[in-house]
PDB file of C-alpha atoms in Angstrom:
ATOM      1  CA  UNK A 215      55.369  81.580   6.433  1.00  0.00           C
ATOM      2  CA  UNK A 216      57.575  78.748   7.673  1.00  0.00           C
ATOM      3  CA  UNK A 217      59.551  79.311  10.903  1.00  0.00           C
ATOM      4  CA  UNK A 218      62.831  77.428  10.618  1.00  0.00           C
ATOM      5  CA  UNK A 219      63.796  77.512  14.305  1.00  0.00           C
ATOM      6  CA  UNK A 220      67.328  78.657  13.465  1.00  0.00           C
ATOM      7  CA  UNK A 221      69.095  81.937  12.783  1.00  0.00           C
ATOM      8  CA  UNK A 222      69.614  81.570   9.046  1.00  0.00           C
ATOM      9  CA  UNK A 223      68.454  79.709   5.951  1.00  0.00           C
ATOM     10  CA  UNK A 224      70.959  76.894   5.221  1.00  0.00           C
ATOM     11  CA  UNK A 225      72.707  77.148   1.875  1.00  0.00           C
ATOM     12  CA  UNK A 226      73.643  73.522   1.012  1.00  0.00           C
ATOM     13  CA  UNK A 227      70.619  71.921  -0.626  1.00  0.00           C
ATOM     14  CA  UNK A 228      70.612  68.860   1.658  1.00  0.00           C
ATOM     15  CA  UNK A 229      70.681  71.081   4.748  1.00  0.00           C
ATOM     16  CA  UNK A 230      67.851  73.189   3.313  1.00  0.00           C
ATOM     17  CA  UNK A 231      65.751  70.086   2.623  1.00  0.00           C
ATOM     18  CA  UNK A 232      66.297  68.862   6.187  1.00  0.00           C
ATOM     19  CA  UNK A 233      65.439  72.288   7.642  1.00  0.00           C
ATOM     20  CA  UNK A 234      62.210  72.465   5.607  1.00  0.00           C
ATOM     21  CA  UNK A 235      61.303  68.912   6.567  1.00  0.00           C
ATOM     22  CA  UNK A 236      61.852  69.615  10.278  1.00  0.00           C
ATOM     23  CA  UNK A 237      59.831  72.846  10.043  1.00  0.00           C
ATOM     24  CA  UNK A 238      56.847  71.165   8.365  1.00  0.00           C
ATOM     25  CA  UNK A 239      56.914  68.321  10.885  1.00  0.00           C
ATOM     26  CA  UNK A 240      56.125  70.935  13.539  1.00  0.00           C
ATOM     27  CA  UNK A 241      52.891  71.711  11.660  1.00  0.00           C
ATOM     28  CA  UNK A 242      51.956  68.200  10.535  1.00  0.00           C
ATOM     29  CA  UNK A 243      51.979  64.980  12.524  1.00  0.00           C
ATOM     30  CA  UNK A 244      53.330  62.435  10.056  1.00  0.00           C
ATOM     31  CA  UNK A 245      55.888  59.661  10.153  1.00  0.00           C
ATOM     32  CA  UNK A 246      58.636  59.652   7.561  1.00  0.00           C
ATOM     33  CA  UNK A 247      59.936  62.366   5.312  1.00  0.00           C
ATOM     34  CA  UNK A 248      57.698  65.204   4.129  1.00  0.00           C
ATOM     35  CA  UNK A 249      60.049  67.258   1.913  1.00  0.00           C
ATOM     36  CA  UNK A 250      62.051  66.164  -1.119  1.00  0.00           C
ATOM     37  CA  UNK A 251      64.217  68.772  -2.857  1.00  0.00           C
ATOM     38  CA  UNK A 252      65.994  68.587  -6.219  1.00  0.00           C
ATOM     39  CA  UNK A 253      68.622  71.147  -7.204  1.00  0.00           C
ATOM     40  CA  UNK A 254      71.443  70.981  -9.718  1.00  0.00           C
ATOM     41  CA  UNK A 255      72.848  74.510  -9.209  1.00  0.00           C
ATOM     42  CA  UNK A 256      71.893  75.842  -5.784  1.00  0.00           C
ATOM     43  CA  UNK A 257      70.460  78.387  -4.900  1.00  0.00           C
ATOM     44  CA  UNK A 258      68.342  77.682  -8.006  1.00  0.00           C
ATOM     45  CA  UNK A 259      66.066  74.817  -6.966  1.00  0.00           C
ATOM     46  CA  UNK A 260      64.465  72.664  -9.647  1.00  0.00           C
ATOM     47  CA  UNK A 261      61.627  71.264  -7.543  1.00  0.00           C
ATOM     48  CA  UNK A 262      60.355  70.982  -3.987  1.00  0.00           C
ATOM     49  CA  UNK A 263      57.949  68.123  -3.349  1.00  0.00           C
ATOM     50  CA  UNK A 264      55.867  68.104  -0.176  1.00  0.00           C
ATOM     51  CA  UNK A 265      54.021  64.892   0.724  1.00  0.00           C
ATOM     52  CA  UNK A 266      51.348  65.249   3.424  1.00  0.00           C
ATOM     53  CA  UNK A 267      49.567  61.936   2.768  1.00  0.00           C
ATOM     54  CA  UNK A 268      47.987  60.729   6.010  1.00  0.00           C
ATOM     55  CA  UNK A 269      49.189  63.750   7.992  1.00  0.00           C
ATOM     56  CA  UNK A 270      47.287  65.222  10.941  1.00  0.00           C
ATOM     57  CA  UNK A 271      46.913  68.998  11.099  1.00  0.00           C
ATOM     58  CA  UNK A 272      44.732  68.917  14.192  1.00  0.00           C
ATOM     59  CA  UNK A 273      46.622  71.427  16.351  1.00  0.00           C
ATOM     60  CA  UNK A 274      49.257  73.289  14.307  1.00  0.00           C
ATOM     61  CA  UNK A 275      51.297  75.976  16.106  1.00  0.00           C
ATOM     62  CA  UNK A 276      50.515  79.645  15.376  1.00  0.00           C
ATOM     63  CA  UNK A 277      52.165  81.166  12.314  1.00  0.00           C
ATOM     64  CA  UNK A 278      55.290  83.210  12.935  1.00  0.00           C
ATOM     65  CA  UNK A 279      55.166  86.996  12.662  1.00  0.00           C
ATOM     66  CA  UNK A 280      57.920  88.578  10.602  1.00  0.00           C
ATOM     67  CA  UNK A 281      59.637  91.667  11.964  1.00  0.00           C
ATOM     68  CA  UNK A 282      61.213  94.213   9.615  1.00  0.00           C
ATOM     69  CA  UNK A 283      62.254  93.806   6.000  1.00  0.00           C
ATOM     70  CA  UNK A 284      62.712  90.526   4.127  1.00  0.00           C
ATOM     71  CA  UNK A 285      65.476  89.530   1.701  1.00  0.00           C
ATOM     72  CA  UNK A 286      65.502  87.020  -1.205  1.00  0.00           C
ATOM     73  CA  UNK A 287      67.250  83.708  -0.498  1.00  0.00           C
ATOM     74  CA  UNK A 288      66.453  81.243  -3.295  1.00  0.00           C
ATOM     75  CA  UNK A 289      64.109  80.431  -6.181  1.00  0.00           C
ATOM     76  CA  UNK A 290      62.460  77.233  -7.347  1.00  0.00           C
ATOM     77  CA  UNK A 291      60.857  76.330 -10.654  1.00  0.00           C
ATOM     78  CA  UNK A 292      58.151  74.115  -9.171  1.00  0.00           C
ATOM     79  CA  UNK A 293      56.569  73.311  -5.815  1.00  0.00           C
ATOM     80  CA  UNK A 294      54.110  70.430  -5.578  1.00  0.00           C
ATOM     81  CA  UNK A 295      52.077  69.529  -2.510  1.00  0.00           C
ATOM     82  CA  UNK A 296      50.012  66.362  -2.241  1.00  0.00           C
ATOM     83  CA  UNK A 297      47.889  65.331   0.691  1.00  0.00           C
ATOM     84  CA  UNK A 298      45.520  62.369   0.643  1.00  0.00           C
ATOM     85  CA  UNK A 299      43.428  61.637   3.722  1.00  0.00           C
ATOM     86  CA  UNK A 300      44.766  64.611   5.667  1.00  0.00           C
ATOM     87  CA  UNK A 301      43.070  65.205   9.025  1.00  0.00           C
ATOM     88  CA  UNK A 302      42.303  68.881   9.726  1.00  0.00           C
ATOM     89  CA  UNK A 303      40.915  69.094  13.265  1.00  0.00           C
ATOM     90  CA  UNK A 304      39.471  65.633  12.774  1.00  0.00           C
ATOM     91  CA  UNK A 305      37.919  66.303   9.346  1.00  0.00           C
ATOM     92  CA  UNK A 306      39.443  64.194   6.533  1.00  0.00           C
ATOM     93  CA  UNK A 307      40.289  66.108   3.348  1.00  0.00           C
ATOM     94  CA  UNK A 308      42.424  65.719   0.232  1.00  0.00           C
ATOM     95  CA  UNK A 309      44.554  68.514  -1.139  1.00  0.00           C
ATOM     96  CA  UNK A 310      46.956  69.197  -3.956  1.00  0.00           C
ATOM     97  CA  UNK A 311      48.825  72.316  -4.959  1.00  0.00           C
ATOM     98  CA  UNK A 312      51.275  73.471  -7.602  1.00  0.00           C
ATOM     99  CA  UNK A 313      53.272  76.701  -7.725  1.00  0.00           C
ATOM    100  CA  UNK A 314      55.637  77.697 -10.516  1.00  0.00           C
ATOM    101  CA  UNK A 315      58.595  80.106 -10.602  1.00  0.00           C
ATOM    102  CA  UNK A 316      58.546  80.753  -6.873  1.00  0.00           C
ATOM    103  CA  UNK A 317      60.776  83.299  -5.114  1.00  0.00           C
ATOM    104  CA  UNK A 318      61.445  82.749  -1.404  1.00  0.00           C
ATOM    105  CA  UNK A 319      62.377  85.521   0.998  1.00  0.00           C
ATOM    106  CA  UNK A 320      63.885  85.295   4.455  1.00  0.00           C
ATOM    107  CA  UNK A 321      62.556  87.278   7.390  1.00  0.00           C
ATOM    108  CA  UNK A 322      63.107  87.124  11.132  1.00  0.00           C
ATOM    109  CA  UNK A 323      60.680  86.693  14.002  1.00  0.00           C
ATOM    110  CA  UNK A 324      60.744  88.413  17.411  1.00  0.00           C
ATOM    111  CA  UNK A 325      63.408  85.953  18.614  1.00  0.00           C
ATOM    112  CA  UNK A 326      65.671  86.623  15.640  1.00  0.00           C
ATOM    113  CA  UNK A 327      65.015  83.188  14.123  1.00  0.00           C
ATOM    114  CA  UNK A 328      64.704  82.791  10.357  1.00  0.00           C
ATOM    115  CA  UNK A 329      61.277  82.655   8.761  1.00  0.00           C
ATOM    116  CA  UNK A 330      60.882  81.504   5.156  1.00  0.00           C
ATOM    117  CA  UNK A 331      58.225  83.263   3.073  1.00  0.00           C
ATOM    118  CA  UNK A 332      56.814  82.659  -0.393  1.00  0.00           C
ATOM    119  CA  UNK A 333      57.281  86.145  -1.827  1.00  0.00           C
ATOM    120  CA  UNK A 334      56.258  85.638  -5.459  1.00  0.00           C
ATOM    121  CA  UNK A 335      54.902  82.871  -7.673  1.00  0.00           C
ATOM    122  CA  UNK A 336      54.184  83.207 -11.379  1.00  0.00           C
ATOM    123  CA  UNK A 337      51.076  81.066 -11.014  1.00  0.00           C
ATOM    124  CA  UNK A 338      49.638  78.404  -8.785  1.00  0.00           C
ATOM    125  CA  UNK A 339      46.571  76.372  -7.975  1.00  0.00           C
ATOM    126  CA  UNK A 340      45.283  74.841  -4.748  1.00  0.00           C
ATOM    127  CA  UNK A 341      42.529  72.212  -4.777  1.00  0.00           C
ATOM    128  CA  UNK A 342      40.910  71.089  -1.507  1.00  0.00           C
ATOM    129  CA  UNK A 343      38.252  68.386  -1.520  1.00  0.00           C
ATOM    130  CA  UNK A 344      36.229  66.362   0.954  1.00  0.00           C
ATOM    131  CA  UNK A 345      33.680  63.587   0.519  1.00  0.00           C
ATOM    132  CA  UNK A 346      30.180  64.581   1.579  1.00  0.00           C
ATOM    133  CA  UNK A 347      29.851  61.364   3.590  1.00  0.00           C
ATOM    134  CA  UNK A 348      33.045  62.213   5.488  1.00  0.00           C
ATOM    135  CA  UNK A 349      31.751  65.706   6.216  1.00  0.00           C
ATOM    136  CA  UNK A 350      28.462  64.201   7.370  1.00  0.00           C
ATOM    137  CA  UNK A 351      30.302  61.862   9.731  1.00  0.00           C
ATOM    138  CA  UNK A 352      32.378  64.767  11.074  1.00  0.00           C
ATOM    139  CA  UNK A 353      29.251  66.817  11.793  1.00  0.00           C
ATOM    140  CA  UNK A 354      27.766  63.817  13.620  1.00  0.00           C
ATOM    141  CA  UNK A 355      30.909  63.289  15.688  1.00  0.00           C
ATOM    142  CA  UNK A 356      31.768  66.909  16.498  1.00  0.00           C
ATOM    143  CA  UNK A 357      28.180  68.113  16.840  1.00  0.00           C
ATOM    144  CA  UNK A 358      27.254  65.013  18.814  1.00  0.00           C
ATOM    145  CA  UNK A 359      29.962  65.688  21.393  1.00  0.00           C
ATOM    146  CA  UNK A 360      28.715  69.261  21.800  1.00  0.00           C
ATOM    147  CA  UNK A 361      25.067  68.168  22.010  1.00  0.00           C
ATOM    148  CA  UNK A 362      25.791  65.571  24.686  1.00  0.00           C
ATOM    149  CA  UNK A 363      27.010  68.334  27.010  1.00  0.00           C
ATOM    150  CA  UNK A 364      23.377  69.564  26.919  1.00  0.00           C
ATOM    151  CA  UNK A 365      21.937  66.092  27.459  1.00  0.00           C
ATOM    152  CA  UNK A 366      20.952  65.684  23.798  1.00  0.00           C
ATOM    153  CA  UNK A 367      21.802  62.677  21.629  1.00  0.00           C
ATOM    154  CA  UNK A 368      22.119  63.039  17.855  1.00  0.00           C
ATOM    155  CA  UNK A 369      20.591  59.866  16.494  1.00  0.00           C
ATOM    156  CA  UNK A 370      21.155  60.609  12.814  1.00  0.00           C
ATOM    157  CA  UNK A 371      22.580  63.373  10.616  1.00  0.00           C
ATOM    158  CA  UNK A 372      22.101  63.753   6.871  1.00  0.00           C
ATOM    159  CA  UNK A 373      24.068  66.284   4.811  1.00  0.00           C
ATOM    160  CA  UNK A 374      23.359  67.335   1.223  1.00  0.00           C
ATOM    161  CA  UNK A 375      25.549  70.008  -0.380  1.00  0.00           C
ATOM    162  CA  UNK A 376      25.274  71.588  -3.797  1.00  0.00           C
ATOM    163  CA  UNK A 377      26.914  74.363  -5.794  1.00  0.00           C
ATOM    164  CA  UNK A 378      24.486  77.209  -6.469  1.00  0.00           C
ATOM    165  CA  UNK A 379      27.033  78.915  -8.743  1.00  0.00           C
ATOM    166  CA  UNK A 380      30.807  78.926  -9.257  1.00  0.00           C
ATOM    167  CA  UNK A 381      31.272  80.780  -5.941  1.00  0.00           C
ATOM    168  CA  UNK A 382      28.217  79.837  -3.955  1.00  0.00           C
ATOM    169  CA  UNK A 383      27.726  76.707  -1.873  1.00  0.00           C
ATOM    170  CA  UNK A 384      24.529  75.552  -0.142  1.00  0.00           C
ATOM    171  CA  UNK A 385      24.083  72.858   2.477  1.00  0.00           C
ATOM    172  CA  UNK A 386      20.957  71.166   3.841  1.00  0.00           C
ATOM    173  CA  UNK A 387      21.482  69.414   7.174  1.00  0.00           C
ATOM    174  CA  UNK A 388      18.819  67.162   8.667  1.00  0.00           C
ATOM    175  CA  UNK A 389      19.281  66.168  12.287  1.00  0.00           C
ATOM    176  CA  UNK A 390      17.274  63.646  14.306  1.00  0.00           C
ATOM    177  CA  UNK A 391      17.838  64.336  18.002  1.00  0.00           C
ATOM    178  CA  UNK A 392      16.658  62.832  21.290  1.00  0.00           C
ATOM    179  CA  UNK A 393      16.510  64.118  24.857  1.00  0.00           C
ATOM    180  CA  UNK A 394      15.141  61.674  27.411  1.00  0.00           C
ATOM    181  CA  UNK A 395      11.948  60.380  25.752  1.00  0.00           C
ATOM    182  CA  UNK A 396      11.481  63.343  23.416  1.00  0.00           C
ATOM    183  CA  UNK A 397      12.572  63.210  19.785  1.00  0.00           C
ATOM    184  CA  UNK A 398      12.753  65.948  17.166  1.00  0.00           C
ATOM    185  CA  UNK A 399      13.796  66.554  13.571  1.00  0.00           C
ATOM    186  CA  UNK A 400      15.789  69.730  12.911  1.00  0.00           C
ATOM    187  CA  UNK A 401      16.392  71.140   9.424  1.00  0.00           C
ATOM    188  CA  UNK A 402      19.274  73.598   8.944  1.00  0.00           C
ATOM    189  CA  UNK A 403      19.996  75.450   5.705  1.00  0.00           C
ATOM    190  CA  UNK A 404      23.324  77.251   5.196  1.00  0.00           C
ATOM    191  CA  UNK A 405      24.666  79.201   2.242  1.00  0.00           C
ATOM    192  CA  UNK A 406      28.227  80.435   1.681  1.00  0.00           C
ATOM    193  CA  UNK A 407      28.930  83.041  -1.011  1.00  0.00           C
ATOM    194  CA  UNK A 408      32.207  84.496  -2.287  1.00  0.00           C
ATOM    195  CA  UNK A 409      31.835  87.826  -4.081  1.00  0.00           C
ATOM    196  CA  UNK A 410      33.703  88.972  -7.189  1.00  0.00           C
ATOM    197  CA  UNK A 411      35.957  90.918  -4.804  1.00  0.00           C
ATOM    198  CA  UNK A 412      36.742  87.625  -2.983  1.00  0.00           C
ATOM    199  CA  UNK A 413      34.828  88.440   0.188  1.00  0.00           C
ATOM    200  CA  UNK A 414      33.478  85.265   1.813  1.00  0.00           C
ATOM    201  CA  UNK A 415      30.231  85.447   3.769  1.00  0.00           C
ATOM    202  CA  UNK A 416      27.662  83.088   5.240  1.00  0.00           C
ATOM    203  CA  UNK A 417      24.680  84.760   3.602  1.00  0.00           C
ATOM    204  CA  UNK A 418      21.959  82.494   4.987  1.00  0.00           C
ATOM    205  CA  UNK A 419      21.501  80.322   8.066  1.00  0.00           C
ATOM    206  CA  UNK A 420      18.027  78.981   8.765  1.00  0.00           C
ATOM    207  CA  UNK A 421      16.717  76.517  11.303  1.00  0.00           C
ATOM    208  CA  UNK A 422      13.351  74.752  11.491  1.00  0.00           C
ATOM    209  CA  UNK A 423      12.513  72.273  14.230  1.00  0.00           C
ATOM    210  CA  UNK A 424       9.595  69.925  14.836  1.00  0.00           C
ATOM    211  CA  UNK A 425       8.087  69.743  18.294  1.00  0.00           C
ATOM    212  CA  UNK A 426       9.192  71.357  21.543  1.00  0.00           C
ATOM    213  CA  UNK A 427      12.760  70.017  21.438  1.00  0.00           C
ATOM    214  CA  UNK A 428      13.246  71.144  17.837  1.00  0.00           C
ATOM    215  CA  UNK A 429      11.894  74.627  18.595  1.00  0.00           C
ATOM    216  CA  UNK A 430      14.157  74.947  21.646  1.00  0.00           C
ATOM    217  CA  UNK A 431      17.196  73.890  19.620  1.00  0.00           C
ATOM    218  CA  UNK A 432      16.496  76.452  16.880  1.00  0.00           C
ATOM    219  CA  UNK A 433      15.875  79.176  19.469  1.00  0.00           C
ATOM    220  CA  UNK A 434      19.206  78.370  21.143  1.00  0.00           C
ATOM    221  CA  UNK A 435      21.030  78.478  17.787  1.00  0.00           C
ATOM    222  CA  UNK A 436      19.484  81.761  16.630  1.00  0.00           C
ATOM    223  CA  UNK A 437      21.961  84.152  18.388  1.00  0.00           C
ATOM    224  CA  UNK A 438      24.905  82.196  16.936  1.00  0.00           C
ATOM    225  CA  UNK A 439      23.330  82.250  13.473  1.00  0.00           C
ATOM    226  CA  UNK A 440      22.744  86.017  13.713  1.00  0.00           C
ATOM    227  CA  UNK A 441      26.373  86.711  14.707  1.00  0.00           C
ATOM    228  CA  UNK A 442      27.664  84.439  11.943  1.00  0.00           C
ATOM    229  CA  UNK A 443      25.657  86.055   9.134  1.00  0.00           C
ATOM    230  CA  UNK A 444      26.801  89.514  10.251  1.00  0.00           C
ATOM    231  CA  UNK A 445      30.443  88.644   9.593  1.00  0.00           C
ATOM    232  CA  UNK A 446      32.389  88.582   6.347  1.00  0.00           C
ATOM    233  CA  UNK A 447      35.958  87.635   5.554  1.00  0.00           C
ATOM    234  CA  UNK A 448      37.894  89.461   2.815  1.00  0.00           C
ATOM    235  CA  UNK A 449      40.167  86.775   1.412  1.00  0.00           C
ATOM    236  CA  UNK A 450      42.446  89.391  -0.132  1.00  0.00           C
ATOM    237  CA  UNK A 451      43.380  90.511   3.390  1.00  0.00           C
ATOM    238  CA  UNK A 452      45.419  87.314   3.890  1.00  0.00           C
ATOM    239  CA  UNK A 453      49.117  88.352   3.787  1.00  0.00           C
ATOM    240  CA  UNK A 454      50.606  86.592   0.760  1.00  0.00           C
ATOM    241  CA  UNK A 455      53.475  88.881  -0.258  1.00  0.00           C
ATOM    242  CA  UNK A 456      53.061  89.790  -3.917  1.00  0.00           C
ATOM    243  CA  UNK A 457      50.754  86.836  -4.590  1.00  0.00           C
ATOM    244  CA  UNK A 458      47.168  87.691  -5.527  1.00  0.00           C
ATOM    245  CA  UNK A 459      43.994  85.652  -5.754  1.00  0.00           C
ATOM    246  CA  UNK A 460      42.847  85.194  -9.348  1.00  0.00           C
ATOM    247  CA  UNK A 461      39.852  82.895  -9.111  1.00  0.00           C
ATOM    248  CA  UNK A 462      37.900  80.760  -6.649  1.00  0.00           C
ATOM    249  CA  UNK A 463      35.236  78.253  -7.532  1.00  0.00           C
ATOM    250  CA  UNK A 464      33.446  75.240  -6.072  1.00  0.00           C
ATOM    251  CA  UNK A 465      32.180  72.023  -7.614  1.00  0.00           C
ATOM    252  CA  UNK A 466      29.980  69.465  -5.880  1.00  0.00           C
ATOM    253  CA  UNK A 467      29.234  65.818  -6.649  1.00  0.00           C
ATOM    254  CA  UNK A 468      29.765  63.119  -4.024  1.00  0.00           C
ATOM    255  CA  UNK A 469      32.780  65.266  -3.191  1.00  0.00           C
ATOM    256  CA  UNK A 470      32.929  68.976  -2.426  1.00  0.00           C
ATOM    257  CA  UNK A 471      35.883  70.538  -4.255  1.00  0.00           C
ATOM    258  CA  UNK A 472      37.256  74.052  -3.789  1.00  0.00           C
ATOM    259  CA  UNK A 473      39.744  75.357  -6.370  1.00  0.00           C
ATOM    260  CA  UNK A 474      41.839  78.498  -5.809  1.00  0.00           C
ATOM    261  CA  UNK A 475      43.962  80.019  -8.593  1.00  0.00           C
ATOM    262  CA  UNK A 476      46.621  82.558  -7.640  1.00  0.00           C
ATOM    263  CA  UNK A 477      49.797  84.210  -8.843  1.00  0.00           C
ATOM    264  CA  UNK A 478      51.904  87.349  -8.752  1.00  0.00           C
ATOM    265  CA  UNK A 479      51.115  90.339 -10.912  1.00  0.00           C
ATOM    266  CA  UNK A 480      53.221  90.523 -14.046  1.00  0.00           C
TER     267      UNK A 480
END
């Protein structure tokens, strides 16, 4: 859902491209143009290209809520999204997406402003990837800031991730921590599974610590781990119009890659 901040969807193609570009700039911090639109016979759009290279998505505004019915406004044969070195809350990722034969609808929010929605897409694929070393550095930075509030310094963090199956991801995290003159090594194991019904769940979270500091850290984390493993997230509950998830799978080398295939029912 893309709030346009205006009462209607512009009909000239150049005005539409500018409106989309302005809307996406509210979600992504990036200099220069984000949206390029090609159309020979509007409202049939040949292609929409979205370039998020180097963008920051650290604090995007909340998504708009559509009130009432929606109406079709235009169609496009192809949407491509590229994003290299995109920062998502400080974590660097790469992403790319393609959607074909896309139908856009217009809705309105509580203020009566236009909201653009992807209503249907014949097929599409989203690929999100991140280097394990970048994820390791992010854990060190984000976790280190949290640990320092408790007087603990993270001296070293090592992350090793692997795919257990097409829809199961495991991570081993080794942490060397220090508080005053006491040091400890903490081993954390986490496992994420996505079922055949596309329900995502952290199925395992384990912590083992050496020494008094390590034992205290694992004891402090245990309530959080218990709450986390009790929760699940049905991915099909995400409102996507007539678009349905078709497949999800992970692949791990030096890079962790998540691939999502989707499309509207025929």
